[in-house]
């Protein structure tokens, strides 16, 4: 039970104790009721103090002030009825009961109404705060999900660029190697980076140049061999021709 609910139950208990005091016929019974009344009022004062600490808005402060004003009117009538009841005579008891009926019920009702309005306002404020907390939690959850989605998108993009940066040079190098295997030594690649992949492409270009140079050297050697062989054949033919003429 919250402090504002305890205030309401305390009001009802105080009023019940006033009626018990008026109905009491001996001093000891009235003394017991007086003790209970003092205890109840002390407890109610503590409840109001606890609730006052929870008051935060201007509306709640205004309602609390209205509650205290209603309590002051209630206490004034209650104390007057108790004083009459303390006299102990039948006439005094009747006057006390009449005062309670004529004024006590009305001020108690207003006191309870003020407490009820305060209770309703407190619950509404608590519900609003709870809703604000839930909305804030939803916003935070949405922000976290959006952040995770953005982080995932960035991670995918970075991974794609890294893979693309690795696969593309490899594909180019494989394509050049396939063309070289088919005998095309005119293909080269452009090495635009200085990392390991760029170095690999540079080595591929060097390999193609070396192969082209080797092929050119081999072609020149083959041409020289063919030229030398032709010259030797012609020399041999001239020698044989001379020998034949000399014999004849």
PDB file of N, CA, C and O in Angstrom, residues 77-111:
ATOM      1  N   UNK A  77     -12.883  20.275  13.942  1.00  0.00           N
ATOM      2  CA  UNK A  77     -14.169  19.705  14.356  1.00  0.00           C
ATOM      3  C   UNK A  77     -13.948  18.496  15.260  1.00  0.00           C
ATOM      4  O   UNK A  77     -14.648  18.315  16.273  1.00  0.00           O
ATOM      5  N   UNK A  78     -12.960  17.644  14.913  1.00  0.00           N
ATOM      6  CA  UNK A  78     -12.686  16.438  15.704  1.00  0.00           C
ATOM      7  C   UNK A  78     -12.253  16.789  17.115  1.00  0.00           C
ATOM      8  O   UNK A  78     -12.728  16.190  18.101  1.00  0.00           O
ATOM      9  N   UNK A  79     -11.344  17.779  17.247  1.00  0.00           N
ATOM     10  CA  UNK A  79     -10.872  18.168  18.588  1.00  0.00           C
ATOM     11  C   UNK A  79     -12.006  18.744  19.424  1.00  0.00           C
ATOM     12  O   UNK A  79     -12.104  18.484  20.641  1.00  0.00           O
ATOM     13  N   UNK A  80     -12.899  19.509  18.792  1.00  0.00           N
ATOM     14  CA  UNK A  80     -14.040  20.067  19.530  1.00  0.00           C
ATOM     15  C   UNK A  80     -14.960  18.948  20.009  1.00  0.00           C
ATOM     16  O   UNK A  80     -15.424  18.962  21.169  1.00  0.00           O
ATOM     17  N   UNK A  81     -15.182  17.933  19.175  1.00  0.00           N
ATOM     18  CA  UNK A  81     -16.032  16.812  19.575  1.00  0.00           C
ATOM     19  C   UNK A  81     -15.393  16.014  20.693  1.00  0.00           C
ATOM     20  O   UNK A  81     -16.073  15.564  21.637  1.00  0.00           O
ATOM     21  N   UNK A  82     -14.077  15.831  20.627  1.00  0.00           N
ATOM     22  CA  UNK A  82     -13.378  15.077  21.678  1.00  0.00           C
ATOM     23  C   UNK A  82     -13.414  15.821  23.015  1.00  0.00           C
ATOM     24  O   UNK A  82     -13.533  15.200  24.089  1.00  0.00           O
ATOM     25  N   UNK A  83     -13.284  17.146  22.958  1.00  0.00           N
ATOM     26  CA  UNK A  83     -13.349  17.915  24.205  1.00  0.00           C
ATOM     27  C   UNK A  83     -14.712  17.753  24.871  1.00  0.00           C
ATOM     28  O   UNK A  83     -14.817  17.596  26.107  1.00  0.00           O
ATOM     29  N   UNK A  84     -15.770  17.802  24.080  1.00  0.00           N
ATOM     30  CA  UNK A  84     -17.111  17.591  24.633  1.00  0.00           C
ATOM     31  C   UNK A  84     -17.247  16.183  25.196  1.00  0.00           C
ATOM     32  O   UNK A  84     -17.833  15.973  26.279  1.00  0.00           O
ATOM     33  N   UNK A  85     -16.691  15.198  24.482  1.00  0.00           N
ATOM     34  CA  UNK A  85     -16.786  13.803  24.933  1.00  0.00           C
ATOM     35  C   UNK A  85     -16.010  13.581  26.220  1.00  0.00           C
ATOM     36  O   UNK A  85     -16.406  12.765  27.072  1.00  0.00           O
ATOM     37  N   UNK A  86     -14.894  14.330  26.412  1.00  0.00           N
ATOM     38  CA  UNK A  86     -14.076  14.175  27.616  1.00  0.00           C
ATOM     39  C   UNK A  86     -14.850  14.578  28.883  1.00  0.00           C
ATOM     40  O   UNK A  86     -14.568  14.079  29.980  1.00  0.00           O
ATOM     41  N   UNK A  87     -15.822  15.474  28.731  1.00  0.00           N
ATOM     42  CA  UNK A  87     -16.610  15.902  29.898  1.00  0.00           C
ATOM     43  C   UNK A  87     -17.309  14.705  30.524  1.00  0.00           C
ATOM     44  O   UNK A  87     -17.408  14.573  31.755  1.00  0.00           O
ATOM     45  N   UNK A  88     -17.773  13.792  29.675  1.00  0.00           N
ATOM     46  CA  UNK A  88     -18.304  12.539  30.158  1.00  0.00           C
ATOM     47  C   UNK A  88     -19.776  12.522  30.495  1.00  0.00           C
ATOM     48  O   UNK A  88     -20.341  11.446  30.738  1.00  0.00           O
ATOM     49  N   UNK A  89     -20.423  13.668  30.572  1.00  0.00           N
ATOM     50  CA  UNK A  89     -21.844  13.692  30.893  1.00  0.00           C
ATOM     51  C   UNK A  89     -22.666  13.293  29.675  1.00  0.00           C
ATOM     52  O   UNK A  89     -22.193  13.350  28.530  1.00  0.00           O
ATOM     53  N   UNK A  90     -23.898  12.902  29.944  1.00  0.00           N
ATOM     54  CA  UNK A  90     -24.776  12.485  28.847  1.00  0.00           C
ATOM     55  C   UNK A  90     -25.029  13.644  27.886  1.00  0.00           C
ATOM     56  O   UNK A  90     -25.030  13.475  26.676  1.00  0.00           O
ATOM     57  N   UNK A  91     -25.269  14.814  28.453  1.00  0.00           N
ATOM     58  CA  UNK A  91     -25.527  15.974  27.614  1.00  0.00           C
ATOM     59  C   UNK A  91     -24.329  16.305  26.732  1.00  0.00           C
ATOM     60  O   UNK A  91     -24.475  16.606  25.555  1.00  0.00           O
ATOM     61  N   UNK A  92     -23.105  16.203  27.316  1.00  0.00           N
ATOM     62  CA  UNK A  92     -21.889  16.510  26.561  1.00  0.00           C
ATOM     63  C   UNK A  92     -21.689  15.477  25.444  1.00  0.00           C
ATOM     64  O   UNK A  92     -21.283  15.821  24.317  1.00  0.00           O
ATOM     65  N   UNK A  93     -21.983  14.227  25.764  1.00  0.00           N
ATOM     66  CA  UNK A  93     -21.849  13.175  24.745  1.00  0.00           C
ATOM     67  C   UNK A  93     -22.819  13.425  23.592  1.00  0.00           C
ATOM     68  O   UNK A  93     -22.466  13.257  22.416  1.00  0.00           O
ATOM     69  N   UNK A  94     -24.040  13.832  23.913  1.00  0.00           N
ATOM     70  CA  UNK A  94     -25.031  14.082  22.864  1.00  0.00           C
ATOM     71  C   UNK A  94     -24.603  15.262  21.987  1.00  0.00           C
ATOM     72  O   UNK A  94     -24.778  15.245  20.776  1.00  0.00           O
ATOM     73  N   UNK A  95     -24.075  16.295  22.649  1.00  0.00           N
ATOM     74  CA  UNK A  95     -23.597  17.447  21.886  1.00  0.00           C
ATOM     75  C   UNK A  95     -22.430  17.057  20.972  1.00  0.00           C
ATOM     76  O   UNK A  95     -22.331  17.521  19.828  1.00  0.00           O
ATOM     77  N   UNK A  96     -21.546  16.198  21.502  1.00  0.00           N
ATOM     78  CA  UNK A  96     -20.415  15.737  20.686  1.00  0.00           C
ATOM     79  C   UNK A  96     -20.910  14.950  19.486  1.00  0.00           C
ATOM     80  O   UNK A  96     -20.419  15.132  18.354  1.00  0.00           O
ATOM     81  N   UNK A  97     -21.899  14.063  19.715  1.00  0.00           N
ATOM     82  CA  UNK A  97     -22.424  13.259  18.615  1.00  0.00           C
ATOM     83  C   UNK A  97     -23.142  14.147  17.601  1.00  0.00           C
ATOM     84  O   UNK A  97     -23.024  13.930  16.378  1.00  0.00           O
ATOM     85  N   UNK A  98     -23.875  15.159  18.065  1.00  0.00           N
ATOM     86  CA  UNK A  98     -24.559  16.072  17.151  1.00  0.00           C
ATOM     87  C   UNK A  98     -23.548  16.839  16.302  1.00  0.00           C
ATOM     88  O   UNK A  98     -23.750  17.058  15.099  1.00  0.00           O
ATOM     89  N   UNK A  99     -22.444  17.239  16.948  1.00  0.00           N
ATOM     90  CA  UNK A  99     -21.401  17.958  16.211  1.00  0.00           C
ATOM     91  C   UNK A  99     -20.793  17.078  15.119  1.00  0.00           C
ATOM     92  O   UNK A  99     -20.538  17.532  13.996  1.00  0.00           O
ATOM     93  N   UNK A 100     -20.603  15.813  15.468  1.00  0.00           N
ATOM     94  CA  UNK A 100     -20.048  14.875  14.490  1.00  0.00           C
ATOM     95  C   UNK A 100     -21.013  14.686  13.323  1.00  0.00           C
ATOM     96  O   UNK A 100     -20.606  14.667  12.165  1.00  0.00           O
ATOM     97  N   UNK A 101     -22.318  14.552  13.652  1.00  0.00           N
ATOM     98  CA  UNK A 101     -23.310  14.357  12.593  1.00  0.00           C
ATOM     99  C   UNK A 101     -23.451  15.606  11.726  1.00  0.00           C
ATOM    100  O   UNK A 101     -23.540  15.523  10.503  1.00  0.00           O
ATOM    101  N   UNK A 102     -23.476  16.781  12.364  1.00  0.00           N
ATOM    102  CA  UNK A 102     -23.725  18.018  11.619  1.00  0.00           C
ATOM    103  C   UNK A 102     -22.499  18.482  10.824  1.00  0.00           C
ATOM    104  O   UNK A 102     -22.638  18.961   9.694  1.00  0.00           O
ATOM    105  N   UNK A 103     -21.338  18.391  11.437  1.00  0.00           N
ATOM    106  CA  UNK A 103     -20.128  18.920  10.787  1.00  0.00           C
ATOM    107  C   UNK A 103     -19.056  17.855  10.524  1.00  0.00           C
ATOM    108  O   UNK A 103     -18.344  17.914   9.527  1.00  0.00           O
ATOM    109  N   UNK A 104     -18.966  16.925  11.484  1.00  0.00           N
ATOM    110  CA  UNK A 104     -17.880  15.938  11.380  1.00  0.00           C
ATOM    111  C   UNK A 104     -17.919  15.115  10.101  1.00  0.00           C
ATOM    112  O   UNK A 104     -16.902  14.916   9.433  1.00  0.00           O
ATOM    113  N   UNK A 105     -19.135  14.633   9.778  1.00  0.00           N
ATOM    114  CA  UNK A 105     -19.273  13.819   8.555  1.00  0.00           C
ATOM    115  C   UNK A 105     -18.880  14.622   7.313  1.00  0.00           C
ATOM    116  O   UNK A 105     -18.213  14.113   6.414  1.00  0.00           O
ATOM    117  N   UNK A 106     -19.265  15.878   7.286  1.00  0.00           N
ATOM    118  CA  UNK A 106     -18.989  16.701   6.106  1.00  0.00           C
ATOM    119  C   UNK A 106     -17.487  16.949   5.940  1.00  0.00           C
ATOM    120  O   UNK A 106     -16.939  16.798   4.836  1.00  0.00           O
ATOM    121  N   UNK A 107     -16.824  17.313   7.057  1.00  0.00           N
ATOM    122  CA  UNK A 107     -15.387  17.599   6.933  1.00  0.00           C
ATOM    123  C   UNK A 107     -14.597  16.311   6.667  1.00  0.00           C
ATOM    124  O   UNK A 107     -13.570  16.330   5.979  1.00  0.00           O
ATOM    125  N   UNK A 108     -15.083  15.186   7.241  1.00  0.00           N
ATOM    126  CA  UNK A 108     -14.407  13.917   6.955  1.00  0.00           C
ATOM    127  C   UNK A 108     -14.540  13.565   5.476  1.00  0.00           C
ATOM    128  O   UNK A 108     -13.581  13.111   4.843  1.00  0.00           O
ATOM    129  N   UNK A 109     -15.751  13.791   4.924  1.00  0.00           N
ATOM    130  CA  UNK A 109     -15.974  13.490   3.506  1.00  0.00           C
ATOM    131  C   UNK A 109     -15.069  14.337   2.620  1.00  0.00           C
ATOM    132  O   UNK A 109     -14.445  13.827   1.674  1.00  0.00           O
ATOM    133  N   UNK A 110     -14.954  15.628   2.930  1.00  0.00           N
ATOM    134  CA  UNK A 110     -14.079  16.492   2.137  1.00  0.00           C
ATOM    135  C   UNK A 110     -12.608  16.077   2.290  1.00  0.00           C
ATOM    136  O   UNK A 110     -11.832  16.131   1.333  1.00  0.00           O
ATOM    137  N   UNK A 111     -12.258  15.671   3.508  1.00  0.00           N
ATOM    138  CA  UNK A 111     -10.892  15.208   3.759  1.00  0.00           C
ATOM    139  C   UNK A 111     -10.601  13.961   2.931  1.00  0.00           C
ATOM    140  O   UNK A 111      -9.554  13.845   2.274  1.00  0.00           O
TER     141      UNK A 111
END
